[in-house]
PDB file of C-alpha atoms in Angstrom:
ATOM      1  CA  MET J   1       0.140  -0.233   0.342  1.00  0.00           C
ATOM      2  CA  ILE J   2       1.033   3.239  -0.882  1.00  0.00           C
ATOM      3  CA  PHE J   3       0.271   6.695  -0.307  1.00  0.00           C
ATOM      4  CA  ASN J   4       2.458   8.625  -2.664  1.00  0.00           C
ATOM      5  CA  ILE J   5       4.180   9.538  -5.137  1.00  0.00           C
ATOM      6  CA  GLN J   6       6.017  11.991  -6.039  1.00  0.00           C
ATOM      7  CA  ARG J   7       6.529  13.340  -9.696  1.00  0.00           C
ATOM      8  CA  PHE J   8       9.956  15.201 -10.488  1.00  0.00           C
ATOM      9  CA  SER J   9      11.404  15.662  -6.920  1.00  0.00           C
ATOM     10  CA  THR J  10      14.725  17.092  -6.716  1.00  0.00           C
ATOM     11  CA  HIS J  11      15.389  16.227  -3.302  1.00  0.00           C
ATOM     12  CA  ASP J  12      16.201  12.585  -1.058  1.00  0.00           C
ATOM     13  CA  GLY J  13      18.825  11.887  -3.791  1.00  0.00           C
ATOM     14  CA  ASN J  14      20.065  13.260  -6.730  1.00  0.00           C
ATOM     15  CA  GLY J  15      18.633  14.311  -9.682  1.00  0.00           C
ATOM     16  CA  VAL J  16      15.175  14.375 -11.007  1.00  0.00           C
ATOM     17  CA  ARG J  17      13.942  11.146  -8.916  1.00  0.00           C
ATOM     18  CA  THR J  18      10.432   9.836  -8.827  1.00  0.00           C
ATOM     19  CA  VAL J  19       9.321   9.380  -4.493  1.00  0.00           C
ATOM     20  CA  VAL J  20       7.540   6.606  -3.972  1.00  0.00           C
ATOM     21  CA  PHE J  21       5.784   6.715  -0.300  1.00  0.00           C
ATOM     22  CA  TYR J  22       5.146   3.380   1.099  1.00  0.00           C
ATOM     23  CA  LYS J  23       2.452   2.859   3.882  1.00  0.00           C
ATOM     24  CA  GLY J  24       3.454   2.055   7.982  1.00  0.00           C
ATOM     25  CA  CYS J  25       6.617   2.256   9.718  1.00  0.00           C
ATOM     26  CA  PRO J  26       7.673   0.684  12.740  1.00  0.00           C
ATOM     27  CA  LEU J  27       7.972   4.195  14.362  1.00  0.00           C
ATOM     28  CA  SER J  28       5.524   6.713  15.561  1.00  0.00           C
ATOM     29  CA  CYS J  29       6.948   9.295  16.213  1.00  0.00           C
ATOM     30  CA  TRP J  30       6.309  12.842  17.493  1.00  0.00           C
ATOM     31  CA  TRP J  31       6.956  14.997  14.884  1.00  0.00           C
ATOM     32  CA  CYS J  32       6.467  12.716  12.078  1.00  0.00           C
ATOM     33  CA  SER J  33       5.647  15.427   9.306  1.00  0.00           C
ATOM     34  CA  ASN J  34       3.323  12.451   7.331  1.00  0.00           C
ATOM     35  CA  PRO J  35       1.239  10.541  10.401  1.00  0.00           C
ATOM     36  CA  GLU J  36      -0.475   9.163   7.395  1.00  0.00           C
ATOM     37  CA  SER J  37       2.587   7.265   6.350  1.00  0.00           C
ATOM     38  CA  GLN J  38       2.505   5.158  10.649  1.00  0.00           C
ATOM     39  CA  SER J  39       0.153   2.935   9.599  1.00  0.00           C
ATOM     40  CA  PHE J  40      -0.227   0.090   6.583  1.00  0.00           C
ATOM     41  CA  ASN J  41      -4.458   0.346   6.550  1.00  0.00           C
ATOM     42  CA  TYR J  42      -5.333   3.342   5.414  1.00  0.00           C
ATOM     43  CA  SER J  43      -6.095   6.816   7.232  1.00  0.00           C
ATOM     44  CA  PHE J  44      -9.358   9.098   7.648  1.00  0.00           C
ATOM     45  CA  LEU J  45      -8.209  12.172   6.990  1.00  0.00           C
ATOM     46  CA  TYR J  46     -10.983  15.340   7.841  1.00  0.00           C
ATOM     47  CA  ASP J  47     -10.911  18.708   7.682  1.00  0.00           C
ATOM     48  CA  LYS J  48     -14.357  21.053   8.585  1.00  0.00           C
ATOM     49  CA  LYS J  49     -13.391  23.705   7.580  1.00  0.00           C
ATOM     50  CA  PHE J  50     -14.472  22.812   4.072  1.00  0.00           C
ATOM     51  CA  CYS J  51     -17.174  20.014   5.036  1.00  0.00           C
ATOM     52  CA  LYS J  52     -20.010  21.060   3.192  1.00  0.00           C
ATOM     53  CA  ASN J  53     -22.567  19.220   5.190  1.00  0.00           C
ATOM     54  CA  PHE J  54     -23.804  17.331   1.966  1.00  0.00           C
ATOM     55  CA  GLU J  55     -23.597  13.886   3.710  1.00  0.00           C
ATOM     56  CA  ASP J  56     -22.702  11.857   1.550  1.00  0.00           C
ATOM     57  CA  CYS J  57     -20.050  10.368   3.479  1.00  0.00           C
ATOM     58  CA  MET J  58     -22.897   9.401   5.886  1.00  0.00           C
ATOM     59  CA  LEU J  59     -24.989   7.156   3.275  1.00  0.00           C
ATOM     60  CA  ILE J  60     -21.811   5.506   2.676  1.00  0.00           C
ATOM     61  CA  GLU J  61     -20.795   4.255   6.146  1.00  0.00           C
ATOM     62  CA  PRO J  62     -23.282   5.312   8.154  1.00  0.00           C
ATOM     63  CA  LYS J  63     -23.062   2.968  11.128  1.00  0.00           C
ATOM     64  CA  SER J  64     -18.870   4.996  11.916  1.00  0.00           C
ATOM     65  CA  ILE J  65     -19.511   8.825  10.371  1.00  0.00           C
ATOM     66  CA  SER J  66     -22.161  10.917  11.934  1.00  0.00           C
ATOM     67  CA  ARG J  67     -22.740  14.513  12.476  1.00  0.00           C
ATOM     68  CA  SER J  68     -21.906  15.691  15.946  1.00  0.00           C
ATOM     69  CA  SER J  69     -23.616  18.335  18.524  1.00  0.00           C
ATOM     70  CA  ASP J  70     -21.178  21.373  16.714  1.00  0.00           C
ATOM     71  CA  GLY J  71     -21.510  20.376  12.888  1.00  0.00           C
ATOM     72  CA  SER J  72     -18.343  18.014  12.210  1.00  0.00           C
ATOM     73  CA  LEU J  73     -18.443  14.624  11.282  1.00  0.00           C
ATOM     74  CA  GLN J  74     -17.706  12.114  14.643  1.00  0.00           C
ATOM     75  CA  ILE J  75     -16.123   9.609  12.551  1.00  0.00           C
ATOM     76  CA  ASN J  76     -15.296   5.957  14.719  1.00  0.00           C
ATOM     77  CA  ARG J  77     -12.016   5.263  12.139  1.00  0.00           C
ATOM     78  CA  GLU J  78     -11.382   1.990  13.411  1.00  0.00           C
ATOM     79  CA  GLN J  79     -14.950   0.792  11.846  1.00  0.00           C
ATOM     80  CA  ILE J  80     -14.888   2.444   8.645  1.00  0.00           C
ATOM     81  CA  GLN J  81     -15.926  -0.849   6.875  1.00  0.00           C
ATOM     82  CA  ASN J  82     -15.778   0.154   2.723  1.00  0.00           C
ATOM     83  CA  PRO J  83     -12.453   2.278   2.928  1.00  0.00           C
ATOM     84  CA  GLU J  84     -12.866   2.544  -0.883  1.00  0.00           C
ATOM     85  CA  ASN J  85     -15.544   3.679  -1.017  1.00  0.00           C
ATOM     86  CA  LEU J  86     -15.470   6.568   0.619  1.00  0.00           C
ATOM     87  CA  LYS J  87     -12.859   7.948  -1.733  1.00  0.00           C
ATOM     88  CA  ASN J  88     -14.302  10.195  -3.893  1.00  0.00           C
ATOM     89  CA  THR J  89     -17.123  10.769  -2.192  1.00  0.00           C
ATOM     90  CA  CYS J  90     -17.086  13.815  -0.677  1.00  0.00           C
ATOM     91  CA  ILE J  91     -17.234  16.179  -3.654  1.00  0.00           C
ATOM     92  CA  SER J  92     -15.453  18.752  -1.146  1.00  0.00           C
ATOM     93  CA  LYS J  93     -12.449  17.365  -0.460  1.00  0.00           C
ATOM     94  CA  ALA J  94     -13.116  17.099   3.555  1.00  0.00           C
ATOM     95  CA  LEU J  95     -12.742  14.006   3.650  1.00  0.00           C
ATOM     96  CA  THR J  96     -10.058  12.465   2.158  1.00  0.00           C
ATOM     97  CA  VAL J  97      -8.299   9.078   2.820  1.00  0.00           C
ATOM     98  CA  SER J  98      -5.210   8.131   2.594  1.00  0.00           C
ATOM     99  CA  GLY J  99      -3.663   4.497   0.926  1.00  0.00           C
ATOM    100  CA  GLU J 100      -3.800   2.625  -2.384  1.00  0.00           C
ATOM    101  CA  GLN J 101      -2.833  -0.861  -3.166  1.00  0.00           C
ATOM    102  CA  LYS J 102      -1.469   0.173  -6.336  1.00  0.00           C
ATOM    103  CA  SER J 103       0.739  -4.037  -8.712  1.00  0.00           C
ATOM    104  CA  VAL J 104       4.585  -3.239  -9.096  1.00  0.00           C
ATOM    105  CA  HIS J 105       3.629  -3.154 -12.602  1.00  0.00           C
ATOM    106  CA  GLU J 106       0.536   0.040 -11.920  1.00  0.00           C
ATOM    107  CA  ILE J 107       3.962   1.277 -10.135  1.00  0.00           C
ATOM    108  CA  LEU J 108       6.915   0.815 -12.799  1.00  0.00           C
ATOM    109  CA  SER J 109       4.437   2.489 -15.358  1.00  0.00           C
ATOM    110  CA  GLU J 110       4.481   5.767 -13.021  1.00  0.00           C
ATOM    111  CA  ILE J 111       8.227   6.156 -12.727  1.00  0.00           C
ATOM    112  CA  GLU J 112       8.495   4.930 -16.720  1.00  0.00           C
ATOM    113  CA  LYS J 113       6.352   8.146 -17.259  1.00  0.00           C
ATOM    114  CA  ASP J 114       9.702  10.151 -15.588  1.00  0.00           C
ATOM    115  CA  ARG J 115      12.214   7.763 -17.397  1.00  0.00           C
ATOM    116  CA  VAL J 116      13.482  10.662 -19.325  1.00  0.00           C
ATOM    117  CA  PHE J 117      14.338  12.903 -16.743  1.00  0.00           C
ATOM    118  CA  TYR J 118      16.156  11.056 -15.074  1.00  0.00           C
ATOM    119  CA  GLY J 119      19.352  11.557 -16.609  1.00  0.00           C
ATOM    120  CA  LYS J 120      23.186  10.476 -15.386  1.00  0.00           C
ATOM    121  CA  ASN J 121      22.206  11.254 -11.791  1.00  0.00           C
ATOM    122  CA  GLY J 122      18.551  11.058 -11.234  1.00  0.00           C
ATOM    123  CA  GLY J 123      15.897   7.610 -10.406  1.00  0.00           C
ATOM    124  CA  VAL J 124      14.035   6.732  -7.794  1.00  0.00           C
ATOM    125  CA  THR J 125      13.994   6.691  -4.610  1.00  0.00           C
ATOM    126  CA  LEU J 126      11.437   4.638  -2.091  1.00  0.00           C
ATOM    127  CA  SER J 127      10.248   6.594   1.126  1.00  0.00           C
ATOM    128  CA  GLY J 128       7.498   6.235   3.961  1.00  0.00           C
ATOM    129  CA  GLY J 129       6.992   5.320   5.905  1.00  0.00           C
ATOM    130  CA  GLU J 130       9.538   2.360   6.221  1.00  0.00           C
ATOM    131  CA  PRO J 131       9.956   0.823   2.804  1.00  0.00           C
ATOM    132  CA  LEU J 132      11.780  -2.003   3.965  1.00  0.00           C
ATOM    133  CA  SER J 133       8.690  -3.275   6.066  1.00  0.00           C
ATOM    134  CA  GLN J 134       7.501  -4.946   2.863  1.00  0.00           C
ATOM    135  CA  GLY J 135       6.460  -7.189   1.395  1.00  0.00           C
ATOM    136  CA  THR J 136       8.089  -9.286  -1.268  1.00  0.00           C
ATOM    137  CA  ASP J 137       5.960  -6.332  -3.773  1.00  0.00           C
ATOM    138  CA  LEU J 138       9.288  -4.459  -2.834  1.00  0.00           C
ATOM    139  CA  ASP J 139      11.965  -7.345  -3.205  1.00  0.00           C
ATOM    140  CA  GLU J 140       9.901  -7.171  -6.957  1.00  0.00           C
ATOM    141  CA  LEU J 141      10.497  -3.174  -7.558  1.00  0.00           C
ATOM    142  CA  LEU J 142      14.120  -3.457  -7.283  1.00  0.00           C
ATOM    143  CA  HIS J 143      15.000  -6.217  -9.483  1.00  0.00           C
ATOM    144  CA  ALA J 144      12.506  -4.872 -12.024  1.00  0.00           C
ATOM    145  CA  LEU J 145      14.096  -1.810 -11.907  1.00  0.00           C
ATOM    146  CA  LYS J 146      17.851  -2.789 -11.822  1.00  0.00           C
ATOM    147  CA  VAL J 147      16.867  -5.231 -14.669  1.00  0.00           C
ATOM    148  CA  ARG J 148      15.961  -1.196 -16.207  1.00  0.00           C
ATOM    149  CA  LYS J 149      19.150  -0.220 -14.764  1.00  0.00           C
ATOM    150  CA  ILE J 150      16.943   2.890 -13.039  1.00  0.00           C
ATOM    151  CA  SER J 151      18.979   3.925 -10.167  1.00  0.00           C
ATOM    152  CA  VAL J 152      17.616   3.886  -6.809  1.00  0.00           C
ATOM    153  CA  ASN J 153      17.820   5.382  -3.576  1.00  0.00           C
ATOM    154  CA  ILE J 154      15.902   4.476   0.001  1.00  0.00           C
ATOM    155  CA  GLU J 155      15.421   6.579   3.328  1.00  0.00           C
ATOM    156  CA  THR J 156      14.985   4.425   5.854  1.00  0.00           C
ATOM    157  CA  THR J 157      15.074   4.378   9.465  1.00  0.00           C
ATOM    158  CA  LEU J 158      16.660   0.988   9.739  1.00  0.00           C
ATOM    159  CA  HIS J 159      14.281   0.226  12.428  1.00  0.00           C
ATOM    160  CA  VAL J 160      12.931  -4.055  10.902  1.00  0.00           C
ATOM    161  CA  ALA J 161      14.985  -7.195  11.025  1.00  0.00           C
ATOM    162  CA  TRP J 162      18.516  -7.986  10.209  1.00  0.00           C
ATOM    163  CA  GLN J 163      17.472  -9.572   6.778  1.00  0.00           C
ATOM    164  CA  LYS J 164      14.565  -7.457   5.574  1.00  0.00           C
ATOM    165  CA  ILE J 165      17.733  -4.923   4.913  1.00  0.00           C
ATOM    166  CA  GLU J 166      20.239  -7.987   3.281  1.00  0.00           C
ATOM    167  CA  ARG J 167      16.925  -9.011   1.328  1.00  0.00           C
ATOM    168  CA  CYS J 168      17.943  -5.219  -0.903  1.00  0.00           C
ATOM    169  CA  ILE J 169      21.866  -5.759  -1.097  1.00  0.00           C
ATOM    170  CA  GLY J 170      22.996  -5.359  -4.723  1.00  0.00           C
ATOM    171  CA  LEU J 171      19.570  -3.807  -5.215  1.00  0.00           C
ATOM    172  CA  VAL J 172      19.847  -0.771  -3.974  1.00  0.00           C
ATOM    173  CA  ASP J 173      22.442   2.206  -4.576  1.00  0.00           C
ATOM    174  CA  THR J 174      22.357   4.743  -1.391  1.00  0.00           C
ATOM    175  CA  PHE J 175      20.251   3.745   1.168  1.00  0.00           C
ATOM    176  CA  LEU J 176      19.816   7.051   3.268  1.00  0.00           C
ATOM    177  CA  VAL J 177      19.626   5.889   6.998  1.00  0.00           C
ATOM    178  CA  ASP J 178      17.886   8.198   9.481  1.00  0.00           C
ATOM    179  CA  LEU J 179      19.411   7.984  13.415  1.00  0.00           C
ATOM    180  CA  LYS J 180      17.938   9.799  15.595  1.00  0.00           C
ATOM    181  CA  HIS J 181      19.451   8.601  18.869  1.00  0.00           C
ATOM    182  CA  THR J 182      21.624   6.799  20.180  1.00  0.00           C
ATOM    183  CA  GLN J 183      20.398   7.026  24.158  1.00  0.00           C
ATOM    184  CA  LYS J 184      17.935   3.876  24.513  1.00  0.00           C
ATOM    185  CA  ASP J 185      15.506   4.786  26.805  1.00  0.00           C
ATOM    186  CA  LYS J 186      14.844   8.165  24.719  1.00  0.00           C
ATOM    187  CA  LEU J 187      14.803   6.558  21.763  1.00  0.00           C
ATOM    188  CA  LYS J 188      11.459   4.036  22.883  1.00  0.00           C
ATOM    189  CA  LYS J 189       9.917   7.018  24.418  1.00  0.00           C
ATOM    190  CA  TYR J 190       9.792   9.967  21.153  1.00  0.00           C
ATOM    191  CA  THR J 191       9.441   7.174  18.288  1.00  0.00           C
ATOM    192  CA  GLY J 192       8.910   3.624  20.480  1.00  0.00           C
ATOM    193  CA  GLY J 193      12.011   2.310  18.673  1.00  0.00           C
ATOM    194  CA  ASN J 194      14.780   0.502  19.883  1.00  0.00           C
ATOM    195  CA  THR J 195      18.843   1.817  19.076  1.00  0.00           C
ATOM    196  CA  SER J 196      20.235  -1.325  19.514  1.00  0.00           C
ATOM    197  CA  LEU J 197      18.598  -2.874  16.320  1.00  0.00           C
ATOM    198  CA  VAL J 198      18.951   0.669  14.138  1.00  0.00           C
ATOM    199  CA  MET J 199      22.435   0.500  15.269  1.00  0.00           C
ATOM    200  CA  SER J 200      23.855  -2.617  14.949  1.00  0.00           C
ATOM    201  CA  ASN J 201      21.626  -2.875  11.700  1.00  0.00           C
ATOM    202  CA  LEU J 202      23.490  -0.426  10.369  1.00  0.00           C
ATOM    203  CA  ILE J 203      27.196  -1.693  12.086  1.00  0.00           C
ATOM    204  CA  ARG J 204      26.015  -4.966  10.435  1.00  0.00           C
ATOM    205  CA  LEU J 205      25.438  -2.184   6.849  1.00  0.00           C
ATOM    206  CA  ASP J 206      28.176  -0.577   7.058  1.00  0.00           C
ATOM    207  CA  ASN J 207      30.114  -3.919   7.477  1.00  0.00           C
ATOM    208  CA  ALA J 208      28.581  -5.067   3.669  1.00  0.00           C
ATOM    209  CA  GLY J 209      29.985  -1.615   2.033  1.00  0.00           C
ATOM    210  CA  VAL J 210      27.138  -0.508   0.753  1.00  0.00           C
ATOM    211  CA  ASN J 211      26.621   2.902  -0.290  1.00  0.00           C
ATOM    212  CA  TYR J 212      24.942   4.847   2.460  1.00  0.00           C
ATOM    213  CA  ILE J 213      24.580   8.263   4.038  1.00  0.00           C
ATOM    214  CA  VAL J 214      23.797   9.044   7.526  1.00  0.00           C
ATOM    215  CA  ARG J 215      20.905  11.699   7.836  1.00  0.00           C
ATOM    216  CA  ILE J 216      20.659  13.126  11.492  1.00  0.00           C
ATOM    217  CA  PRO J 217      16.941  14.832  12.330  1.00  0.00           C
ATOM    218  CA  VAL J 218      17.373  18.364  15.161  1.00  0.00           C
ATOM    219  CA  ILE J 219      14.406  17.805  16.939  1.00  0.00           C
ATOM    220  CA  PRO J 220      13.800  20.215  20.267  1.00  0.00           C
ATOM    221  CA  GLU J 221      14.049  18.211  23.475  1.00  0.00           C
ATOM    222  CA  PHE J 222      14.454  14.687  21.700  1.00  0.00           C
ATOM    223  CA  ASN J 223      18.327  15.595  20.608  1.00  0.00           C
ATOM    224  CA  HIS J 224      19.215  19.041  19.509  1.00  0.00           C
ATOM    225  CA  SER J 225      21.911  19.725  21.530  1.00  0.00           C
ATOM    226  CA  GLU J 226      25.872  19.782  21.030  1.00  0.00           C
ATOM    227  CA  THR J 227      26.073  16.553  24.149  1.00  0.00           C
ATOM    228  CA  GLU J 228      23.407  13.971  21.758  1.00  0.00           C
ATOM    229  CA  ILE J 229      24.466  15.415  17.998  1.00  0.00           C
ATOM    230  CA  SER J 230      28.095  14.720  19.137  1.00  0.00           C
ATOM    231  CA  GLU J 231      27.311  11.597  20.829  1.00  0.00           C
ATOM    232  CA  LEU J 232      25.649  10.017  17.284  1.00  0.00           C
ATOM    233  CA  ILE J 233      28.936  11.625  14.864  1.00  0.00           C
ATOM    234  CA  ASP J 234      31.345  10.202  17.395  1.00  0.00           C
ATOM    235  CA  PHE J 235      29.250   6.827  16.352  1.00  0.00           C
ATOM    236  CA  VAL J 236      28.642   6.762  12.628  1.00  0.00           C
ATOM    237  CA  SER J 237      33.027   8.477  12.760  1.00  0.00           C
ATOM    238  CA  THR J 238      33.350   4.384  14.259  1.00  0.00           C
ATOM    239  CA  LEU J 239      31.638   2.731  11.270  1.00  0.00           C
ATOM    240  CA  LYS J 240      34.073   1.756   8.244  1.00  0.00           C
ATOM    241  CA  ASN J 241      32.373   3.701   5.694  1.00  0.00           C
ATOM    242  CA  ALA J 242      30.193   6.587   6.233  1.00  0.00           C
ATOM    243  CA  ARG J 243      31.727   9.713   4.605  1.00  0.00           C
ATOM    244  CA  GLU J 244      28.741  11.716   5.404  1.00  0.00           C
ATOM    245  CA  ILE J 245      25.981  13.219   7.198  1.00  0.00           C
ATOM    246  CA  HIS J 246      23.128  15.160   6.664  1.00  0.00           C
ATOM    247  CA  PHE J 247      21.341  17.540   8.820  1.00  0.00           C
ATOM    248  CA  LEU J 248      16.966  17.653   8.545  1.00  0.00           C
ATOM    249  CA  PRO J 249      15.900  20.707  11.292  1.00  0.00           C
ATOM    250  CA  TYR J 250      12.739  19.928  12.370  1.00  0.00           C
ATOM    251  CA  HIS J 251      10.200  21.375  11.578  1.00  0.00           C
ATOM    252  CA  THR J 252       6.289  21.738  11.560  1.00  0.00           C
ATOM    253  CA  PHE J 253       4.927  21.111   7.876  1.00  0.00           C
ATOM    254  CA  GLY J 254       2.792  17.805   8.682  1.00  0.00           C
ATOM    255  CA  LYS J 255       1.378  20.171  12.422  1.00  0.00           C
ATOM    256  CA  GLU J 256      -2.681  20.444  10.802  1.00  0.00           C
ATOM    257  CA  LYS J 257      -2.266  16.716   9.548  1.00  0.00           C
ATOM    258  CA  TYR J 258      -2.826  15.608  13.224  1.00  0.00           C
ATOM    259  CA  GLN J 259      -5.761  16.614  13.609  1.00  0.00           C
ATOM    260  CA  MET J 260      -7.089  15.559  10.536  1.00  0.00           C
ATOM    261  CA  LEU J 261      -6.486  12.155  11.379  1.00  0.00           C
ATOM    262  CA  GLY J 262      -8.220  12.460  14.250  1.00  0.00           C
ATOM    263  CA  LEU J 263      -4.842  12.291  16.259  1.00  0.00           C
ATOM    264  CA  THR J 264      -2.724  14.136  18.745  1.00  0.00           C
ATOM    265  CA  TYR J 265       0.635  16.199  17.833  1.00  0.00           C
ATOM    266  CA  LYS J 266       3.063  15.969  20.398  1.00  0.00           C
ATOM    267  CA  MET J 267       5.479  18.763  19.645  1.00  0.00           C
ATOM    268  CA  GLY J 268       2.737  21.087  21.191  1.00  0.00           C
ATOM    269  CA  SER J 269       3.745  24.378  19.841  1.00  0.00           C
ATOM    270  CA  ILE J 270       7.989  23.676  19.668  1.00  0.00           C
ATOM    271  CA  THR J 271       9.157  25.718  16.842  1.00  0.00           C
ATOM    272  CA  ALA J 272      10.933  25.270  13.707  1.00  0.00           C
ATOM    273  CA  VAL J 273      14.368  24.570  14.428  1.00  0.00           C
ATOM    274  CA  LYS J 274      16.572  26.934  11.804  1.00  0.00           C
ATOM    275  CA  HIS J 275      19.066  26.518   9.892  1.00  0.00           C
ATOM    276  CA  THR J 276      21.378  28.697  11.705  1.00  0.00           C
ATOM    277  CA  GLU J 277      21.540  26.450  15.087  1.00  0.00           C
ATOM    278  CA  LEU J 278      23.222  23.771  12.868  1.00  0.00           C
ATOM    279  CA  GLU J 279      25.458  26.116  12.533  1.00  0.00           C
ATOM    280  CA  PRO J 280      27.951  23.977  15.271  1.00  0.00           C
ATOM    281  CA  TYR J 281      26.229  20.575  14.664  1.00  0.00           C
ATOM    282  CA  ILE J 282      28.309  20.660  10.737  1.00  0.00           C
ATOM    283  CA  ALA J 283      31.394  21.732  12.386  1.00  0.00           C
ATOM    284  CA  LEU J 284      31.316  19.399  14.619  1.00  0.00           C
ATOM    285  CA  ALA J 285      31.033  16.921  11.629  1.00  0.00           C
ATOM    286  CA  GLN J 286      33.058  18.608   9.487  1.00  0.00           C
ATOM    287  CA  ASN J 287      35.698  18.003  11.948  1.00  0.00           C
ATOM    288  CA  LYS J 288      35.778  14.658  12.111  1.00  0.00           C
ATOM    289  CA  GLY J 289      35.916  14.801   7.782  1.00  0.00           C
ATOM    290  CA  PHE J 290      32.329  14.191   7.219  1.00  0.00           C
ATOM    291  CA  LYS J 291      31.370  15.340   3.965  1.00  0.00           C
ATOM    292  CA  THR J 292      28.020  17.797   5.668  1.00  0.00           C
ATOM    293  CA  LYS J 293      24.868  18.846   3.827  1.00  0.00           C
ATOM    294  CA  ILE J 294      21.789  20.381   5.999  1.00  0.00           C
ATOM    295  CA  GLY J 295      17.929  18.960   4.138  1.00  0.00           C
ATOM    296  CA  GLY J 296      17.990  15.438   2.666  1.00  0.00           C
TER     297      GLY J 296
END
């Protein structure tokens, strides 16, 4: 299941890229800018300000969608029986369904439309969610892209079993590895993740001799301090083949989606991190010999 295919992207790798966003992630990061990507199933976003009270959605899902006392929709997302039937029902786009089942053939068809623009440096980036959490369809897609000689990057948290990473070696040109923290308790609290799993997987990936880039999201109250960033950089410096670190500043672009999904945005009113705040971290990484960049 995917939730978006972004064409003509100039991020998440070199050149012009097609970015395929998979649904489903083992982590639940407080700052996630695509919270609809966390669930492996359909997600339902409702924006009250666009609602025209046509109530077509209530006709399709009378047991799970009703009108509340303030005039907005009350949605019991867990009880929705026919997600596909809700798609394109709301002509005002107040209620949208995130998630679409696409075959490998259908994804390849979308990729082929952009192929002429890739040139020498462009290609495909698989994102999410967590692409490596997907099933055998991912293997099939990677093999098909390899046959077509299309460059592939994967954005990954490495928070999966090593076997899921190992199956991609030789099929992926660059792993874009999201490394968040070295402290067990902090990562568990803010993401639900396991530092040992991520760090051990990164060590094994490094030992495999593949090409990868470490990307550190800089998040206030989580790791936005010289002590915590230094610990991350020190760990990366122990890896034999690490050459590059990208710093991803926290932003609030996805904040409104949480309310639309019926979720709480746990970062509260914390403001975005300015690029100037990253300068000390850039210096720390460069002093360790790393090539650096702000953004993906």
